[in-house]
PDB file of C-alpha atoms in Angstrom:
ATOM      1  CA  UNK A   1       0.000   0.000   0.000  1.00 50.00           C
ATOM      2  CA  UNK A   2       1.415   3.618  -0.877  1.00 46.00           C
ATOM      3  CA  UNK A   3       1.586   6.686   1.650  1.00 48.00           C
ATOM      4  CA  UNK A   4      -1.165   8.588   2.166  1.00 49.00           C
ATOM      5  CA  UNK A   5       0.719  11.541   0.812  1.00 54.00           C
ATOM      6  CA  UNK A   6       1.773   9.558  -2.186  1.00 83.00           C
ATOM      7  CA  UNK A   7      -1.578   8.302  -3.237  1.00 96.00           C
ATOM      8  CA  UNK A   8      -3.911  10.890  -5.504  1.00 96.00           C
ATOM      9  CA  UNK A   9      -7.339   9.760  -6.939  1.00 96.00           C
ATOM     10  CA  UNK A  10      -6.580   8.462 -10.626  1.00 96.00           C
ATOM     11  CA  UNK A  11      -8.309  10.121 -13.662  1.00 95.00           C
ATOM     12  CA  UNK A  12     -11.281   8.437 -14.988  1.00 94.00           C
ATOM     13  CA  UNK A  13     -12.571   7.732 -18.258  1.00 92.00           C
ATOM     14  CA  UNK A  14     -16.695   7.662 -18.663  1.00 90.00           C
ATOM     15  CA  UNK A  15     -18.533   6.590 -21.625  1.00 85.00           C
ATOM     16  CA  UNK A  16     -21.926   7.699 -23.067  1.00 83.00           C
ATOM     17  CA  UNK A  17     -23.357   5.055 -23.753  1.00 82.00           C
ATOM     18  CA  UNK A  18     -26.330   4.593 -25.838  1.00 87.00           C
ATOM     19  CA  UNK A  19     -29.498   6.817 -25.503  1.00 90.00           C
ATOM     20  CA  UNK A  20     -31.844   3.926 -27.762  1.00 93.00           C
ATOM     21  CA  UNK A  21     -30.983   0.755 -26.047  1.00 94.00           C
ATOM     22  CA  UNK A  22     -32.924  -1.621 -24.119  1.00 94.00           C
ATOM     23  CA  UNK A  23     -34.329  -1.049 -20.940  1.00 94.00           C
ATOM     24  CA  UNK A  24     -31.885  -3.386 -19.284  1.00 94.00           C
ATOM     25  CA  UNK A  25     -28.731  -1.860 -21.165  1.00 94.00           C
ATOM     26  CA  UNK A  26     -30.129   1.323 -21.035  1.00 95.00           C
ATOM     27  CA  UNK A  27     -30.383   1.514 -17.062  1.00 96.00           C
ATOM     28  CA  UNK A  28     -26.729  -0.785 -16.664  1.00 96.00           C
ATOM     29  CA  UNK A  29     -25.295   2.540 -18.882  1.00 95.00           C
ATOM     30  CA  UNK A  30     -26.841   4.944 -16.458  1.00 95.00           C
ATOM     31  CA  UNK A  31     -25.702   3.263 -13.406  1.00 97.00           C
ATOM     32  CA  UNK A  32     -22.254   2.741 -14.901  1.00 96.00           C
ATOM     33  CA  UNK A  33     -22.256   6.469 -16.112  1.00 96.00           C
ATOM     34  CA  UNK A  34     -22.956   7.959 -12.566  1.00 96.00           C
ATOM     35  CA  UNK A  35     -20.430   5.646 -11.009  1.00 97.00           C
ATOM     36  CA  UNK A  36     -17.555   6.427 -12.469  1.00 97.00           C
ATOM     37  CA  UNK A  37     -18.666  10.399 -12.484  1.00 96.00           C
ATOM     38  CA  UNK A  38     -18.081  10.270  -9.291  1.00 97.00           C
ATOM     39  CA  UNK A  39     -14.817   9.007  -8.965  1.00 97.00           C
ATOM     40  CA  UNK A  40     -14.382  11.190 -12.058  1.00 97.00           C
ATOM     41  CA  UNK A  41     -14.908  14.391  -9.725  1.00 97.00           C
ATOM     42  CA  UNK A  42     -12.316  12.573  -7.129  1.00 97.00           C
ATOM     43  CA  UNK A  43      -9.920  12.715  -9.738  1.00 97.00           C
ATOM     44  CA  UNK A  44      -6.389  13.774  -8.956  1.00 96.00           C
ATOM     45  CA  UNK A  45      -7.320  14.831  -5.369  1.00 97.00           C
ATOM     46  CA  UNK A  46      -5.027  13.419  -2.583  1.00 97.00           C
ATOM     47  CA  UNK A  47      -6.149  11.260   0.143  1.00 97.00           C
ATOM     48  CA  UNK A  48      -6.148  14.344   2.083  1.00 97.00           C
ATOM     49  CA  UNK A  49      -8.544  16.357   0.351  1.00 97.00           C
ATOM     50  CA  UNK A  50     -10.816  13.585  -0.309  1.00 98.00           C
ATOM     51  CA  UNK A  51     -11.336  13.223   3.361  1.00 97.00           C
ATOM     52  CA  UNK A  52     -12.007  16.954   3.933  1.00 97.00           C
ATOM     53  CA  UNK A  53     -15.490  18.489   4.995  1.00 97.00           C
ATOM     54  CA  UNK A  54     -15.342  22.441   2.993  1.00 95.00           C
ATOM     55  CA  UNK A  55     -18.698  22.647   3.978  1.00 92.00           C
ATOM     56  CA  UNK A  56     -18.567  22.867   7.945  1.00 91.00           C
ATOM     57  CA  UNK A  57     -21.306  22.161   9.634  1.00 93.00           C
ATOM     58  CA  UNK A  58     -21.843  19.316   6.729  1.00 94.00           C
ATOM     59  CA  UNK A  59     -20.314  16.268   7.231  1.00 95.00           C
ATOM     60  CA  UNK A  60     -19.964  15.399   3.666  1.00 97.00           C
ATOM     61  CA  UNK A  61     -16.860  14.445   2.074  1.00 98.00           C
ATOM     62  CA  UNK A  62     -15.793  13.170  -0.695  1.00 98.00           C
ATOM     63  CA  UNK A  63     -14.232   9.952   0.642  1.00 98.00           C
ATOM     64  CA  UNK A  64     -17.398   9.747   3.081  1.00 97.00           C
ATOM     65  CA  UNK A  65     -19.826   9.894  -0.880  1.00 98.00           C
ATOM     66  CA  UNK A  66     -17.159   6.434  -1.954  1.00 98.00           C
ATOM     67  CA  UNK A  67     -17.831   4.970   1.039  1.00 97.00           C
ATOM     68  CA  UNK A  68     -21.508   5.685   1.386  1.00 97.00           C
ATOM     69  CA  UNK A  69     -22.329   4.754  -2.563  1.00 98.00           C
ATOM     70  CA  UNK A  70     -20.249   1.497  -1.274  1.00 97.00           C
ATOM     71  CA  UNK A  71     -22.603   0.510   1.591  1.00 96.00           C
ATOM     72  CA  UNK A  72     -25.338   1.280  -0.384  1.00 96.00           C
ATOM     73  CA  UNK A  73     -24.372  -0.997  -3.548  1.00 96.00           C
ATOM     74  CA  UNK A  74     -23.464  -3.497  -1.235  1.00 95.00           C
ATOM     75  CA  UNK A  75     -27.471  -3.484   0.780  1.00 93.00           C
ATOM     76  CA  UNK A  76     -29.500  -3.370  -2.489  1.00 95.00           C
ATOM     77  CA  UNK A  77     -27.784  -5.857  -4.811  1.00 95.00           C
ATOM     78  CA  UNK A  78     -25.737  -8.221  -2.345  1.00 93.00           C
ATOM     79  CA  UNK A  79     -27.440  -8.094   0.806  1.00 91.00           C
ATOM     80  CA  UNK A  80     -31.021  -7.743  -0.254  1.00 91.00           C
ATOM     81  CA  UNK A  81     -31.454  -8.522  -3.817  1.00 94.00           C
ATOM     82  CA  UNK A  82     -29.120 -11.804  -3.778  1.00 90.00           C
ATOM     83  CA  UNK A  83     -30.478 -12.392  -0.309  1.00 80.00           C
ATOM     84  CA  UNK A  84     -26.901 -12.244   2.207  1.00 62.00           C
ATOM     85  CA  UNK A  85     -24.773 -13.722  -0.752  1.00 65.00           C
ATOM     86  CA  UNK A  86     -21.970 -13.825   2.093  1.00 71.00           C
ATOM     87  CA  UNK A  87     -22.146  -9.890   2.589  1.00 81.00           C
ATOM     88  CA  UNK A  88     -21.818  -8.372   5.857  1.00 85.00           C
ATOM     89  CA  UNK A  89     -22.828  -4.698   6.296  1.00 84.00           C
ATOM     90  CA  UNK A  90     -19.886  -2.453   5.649  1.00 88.00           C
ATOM     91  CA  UNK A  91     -20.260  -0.817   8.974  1.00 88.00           C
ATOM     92  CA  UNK A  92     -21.439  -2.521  11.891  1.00 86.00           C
ATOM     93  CA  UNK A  93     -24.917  -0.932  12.910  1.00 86.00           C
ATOM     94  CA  UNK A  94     -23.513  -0.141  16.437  1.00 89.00           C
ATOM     95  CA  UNK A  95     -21.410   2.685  14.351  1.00 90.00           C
ATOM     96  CA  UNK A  96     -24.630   4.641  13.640  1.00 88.00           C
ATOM     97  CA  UNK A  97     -26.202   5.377  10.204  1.00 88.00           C
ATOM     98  CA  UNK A  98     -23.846   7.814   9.351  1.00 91.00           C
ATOM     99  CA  UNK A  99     -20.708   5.830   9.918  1.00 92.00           C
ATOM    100  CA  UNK A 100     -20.019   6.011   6.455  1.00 94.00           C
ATOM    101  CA  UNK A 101     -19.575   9.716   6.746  1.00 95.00           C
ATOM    102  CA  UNK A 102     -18.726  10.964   9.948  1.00 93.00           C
ATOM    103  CA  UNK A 103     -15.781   7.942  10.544  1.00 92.00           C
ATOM    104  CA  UNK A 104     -13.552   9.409   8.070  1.00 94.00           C
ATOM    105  CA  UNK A 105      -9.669   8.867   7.908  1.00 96.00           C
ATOM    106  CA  UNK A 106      -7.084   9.738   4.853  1.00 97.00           C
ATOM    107  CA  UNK A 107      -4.881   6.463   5.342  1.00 97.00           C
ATOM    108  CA  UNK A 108      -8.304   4.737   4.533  1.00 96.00           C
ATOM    109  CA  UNK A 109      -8.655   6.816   1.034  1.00 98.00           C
ATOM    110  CA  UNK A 110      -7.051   4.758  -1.143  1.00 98.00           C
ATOM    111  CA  UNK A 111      -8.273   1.304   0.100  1.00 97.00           C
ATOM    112  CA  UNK A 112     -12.274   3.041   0.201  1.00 98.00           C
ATOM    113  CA  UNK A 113     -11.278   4.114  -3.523  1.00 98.00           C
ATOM    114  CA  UNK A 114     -10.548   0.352  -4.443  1.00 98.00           C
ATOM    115  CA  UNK A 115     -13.461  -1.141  -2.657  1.00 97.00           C
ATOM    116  CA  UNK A 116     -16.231   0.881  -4.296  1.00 98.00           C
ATOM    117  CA  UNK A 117     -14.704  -0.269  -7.759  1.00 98.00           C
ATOM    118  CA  UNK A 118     -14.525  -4.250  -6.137  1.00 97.00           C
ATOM    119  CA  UNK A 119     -18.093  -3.528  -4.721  1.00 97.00           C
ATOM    120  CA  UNK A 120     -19.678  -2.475  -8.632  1.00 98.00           C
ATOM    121  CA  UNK A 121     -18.047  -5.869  -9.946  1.00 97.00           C
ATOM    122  CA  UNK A 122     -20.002  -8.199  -6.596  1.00 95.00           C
ATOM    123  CA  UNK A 123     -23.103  -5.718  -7.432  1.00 96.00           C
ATOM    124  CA  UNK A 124     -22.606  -6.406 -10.994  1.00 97.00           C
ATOM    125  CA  UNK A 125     -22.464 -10.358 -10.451  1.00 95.00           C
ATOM    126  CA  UNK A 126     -24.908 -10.410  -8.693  1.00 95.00           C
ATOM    127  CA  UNK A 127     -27.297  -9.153 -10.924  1.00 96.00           C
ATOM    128  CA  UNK A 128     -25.589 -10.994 -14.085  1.00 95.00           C
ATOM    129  CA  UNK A 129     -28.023 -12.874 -16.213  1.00 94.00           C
ATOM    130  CA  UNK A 130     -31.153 -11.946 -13.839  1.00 95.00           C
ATOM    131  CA  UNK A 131     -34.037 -10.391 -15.181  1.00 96.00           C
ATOM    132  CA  UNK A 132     -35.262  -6.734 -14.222  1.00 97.00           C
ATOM    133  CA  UNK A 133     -38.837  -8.298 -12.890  1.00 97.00           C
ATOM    134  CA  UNK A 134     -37.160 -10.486 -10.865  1.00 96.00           C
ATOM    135  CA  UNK A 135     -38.490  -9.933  -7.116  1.00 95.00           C
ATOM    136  CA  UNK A 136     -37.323 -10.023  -3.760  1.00 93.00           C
ATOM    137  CA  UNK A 137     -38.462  -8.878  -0.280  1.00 90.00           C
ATOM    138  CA  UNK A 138     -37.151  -5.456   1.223  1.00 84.00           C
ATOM    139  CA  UNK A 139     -38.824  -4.452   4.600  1.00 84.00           C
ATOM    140  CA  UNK A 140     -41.594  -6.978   4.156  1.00 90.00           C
ATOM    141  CA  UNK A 141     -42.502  -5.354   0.671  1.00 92.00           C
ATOM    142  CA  UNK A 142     -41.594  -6.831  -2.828  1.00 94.00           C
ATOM    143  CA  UNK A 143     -39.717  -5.575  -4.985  1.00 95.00           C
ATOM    144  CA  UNK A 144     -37.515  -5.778  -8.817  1.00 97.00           C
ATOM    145  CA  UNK A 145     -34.250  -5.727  -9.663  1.00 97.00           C
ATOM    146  CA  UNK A 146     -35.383  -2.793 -12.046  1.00 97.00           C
ATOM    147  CA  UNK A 147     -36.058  -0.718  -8.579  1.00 97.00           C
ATOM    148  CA  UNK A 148     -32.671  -1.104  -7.261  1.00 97.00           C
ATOM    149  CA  UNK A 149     -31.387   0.441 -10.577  1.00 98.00           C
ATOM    150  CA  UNK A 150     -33.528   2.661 -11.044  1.00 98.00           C
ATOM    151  CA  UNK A 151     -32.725   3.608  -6.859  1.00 97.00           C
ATOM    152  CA  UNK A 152     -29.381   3.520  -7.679  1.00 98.00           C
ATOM    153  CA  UNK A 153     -29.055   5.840 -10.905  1.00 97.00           C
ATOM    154  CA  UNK A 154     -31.008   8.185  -8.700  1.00 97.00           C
ATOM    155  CA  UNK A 155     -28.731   7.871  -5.414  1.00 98.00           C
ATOM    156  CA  UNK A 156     -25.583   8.216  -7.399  1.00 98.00           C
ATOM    157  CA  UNK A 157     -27.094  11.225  -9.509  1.00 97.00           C
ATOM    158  CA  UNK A 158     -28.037  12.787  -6.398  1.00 97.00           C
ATOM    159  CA  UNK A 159     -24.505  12.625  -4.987  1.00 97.00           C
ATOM    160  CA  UNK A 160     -22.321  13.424  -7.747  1.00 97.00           C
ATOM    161  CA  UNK A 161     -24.299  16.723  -7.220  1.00 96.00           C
ATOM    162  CA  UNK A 162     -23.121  16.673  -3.816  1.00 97.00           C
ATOM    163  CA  UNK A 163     -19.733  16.038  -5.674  1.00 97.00           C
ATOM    164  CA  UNK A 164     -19.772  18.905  -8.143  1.00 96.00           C
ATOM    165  CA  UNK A 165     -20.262  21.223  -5.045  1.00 96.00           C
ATOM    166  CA  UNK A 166     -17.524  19.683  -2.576  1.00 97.00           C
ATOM    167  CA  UNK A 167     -15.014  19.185  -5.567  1.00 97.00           C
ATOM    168  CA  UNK A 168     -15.507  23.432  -6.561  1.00 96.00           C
ATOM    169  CA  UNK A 169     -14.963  24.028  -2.788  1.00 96.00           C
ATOM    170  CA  UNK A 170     -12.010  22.198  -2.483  1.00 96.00           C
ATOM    171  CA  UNK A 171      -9.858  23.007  -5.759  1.00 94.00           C
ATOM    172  CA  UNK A 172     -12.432  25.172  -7.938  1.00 93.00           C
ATOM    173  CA  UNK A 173     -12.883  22.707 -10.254  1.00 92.00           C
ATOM    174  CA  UNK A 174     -16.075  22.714 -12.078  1.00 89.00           C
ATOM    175  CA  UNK A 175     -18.005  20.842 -15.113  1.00 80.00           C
ATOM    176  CA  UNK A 176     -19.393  17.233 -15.435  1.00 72.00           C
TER     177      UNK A 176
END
């Protein structure tokens, strides 16, 4: 593992995708569009400033958005959709809701970085080959495999708006 003061985000290539495709390639694109624009706004940031809150009394940060978009791939498509598939939470529930974000260290940057990208390939297995109505039980309520995308293109949409604003704080960096 490198330094903390050696390691900066790497730069990140998105792709359009298509805007005609099939529902299930269309909404895959989406959710693979938003995920890497977020790590695209991380881009070339040090461990340090990923961990930083500009917006006191906020606790957002960037590194606390790649951990949070972590837990949250991990509930809907391991833990709920596949049904445990050998997935523990990512932070133990004693920790508080907000673990994700308020438990925030720069050594950790780096190794939170990596495990969002290993968390999209488990999401993306588990999902492989499945069908969009294909139902499960959340809270005592069914529900698709279309949901959780469609939750998810929304979740990460909302943050890399969260994103734009921390990243323009931080280094003045601006666009999509």
């Amino acid at each position: 593992m490198t330094t903390i003061a050696a390691w900066t985000a790497p730069e990140v290539e998105r792709s359009d995708g298509s805007l005609t495709a099939p529902e299930t390639e269309l909404l895959r694109g989406y959710l693979d569009f938003y995920r890497r624009t977020l790590l695209y706004k991380c881009a070339g940031l040090t461990a340090e400033q990923l961990a930083s809150r500009p917006s006191p009394p906020s606790n957002l940060s960037l590194l606390g958005l790649i951990r949070h978009l972590t837990k949250v791939e991990r509930i809907w498509f391991r833990i709920h959709f596949a049904a445990g598939a050998s997935a523990e939470p990512l932070f133990a529930p004693e920790l508080g809701k907000d673990a994700d974000f308020e438990l925030i260290d720069p050594a950790e940057a780096e190794a939170a970085y990596d495990g969002l990208i290993a968390e999209w390939k488990l999401s993306d297995e588990a999902a492989a080959g499945r069908s969009f109505d294909e139902r499960f039980v959340f809270n005592g309520t069914e529900s698709t495999l279309r949901m959780i995308y469609i939750h998810l293109v929304g979740e990460y949409a909302r943050h890399c708006g969260h994103a734009d604003l921390l990243r323009e704080q931080l280094d003045g960096t601006t666009g999509a």
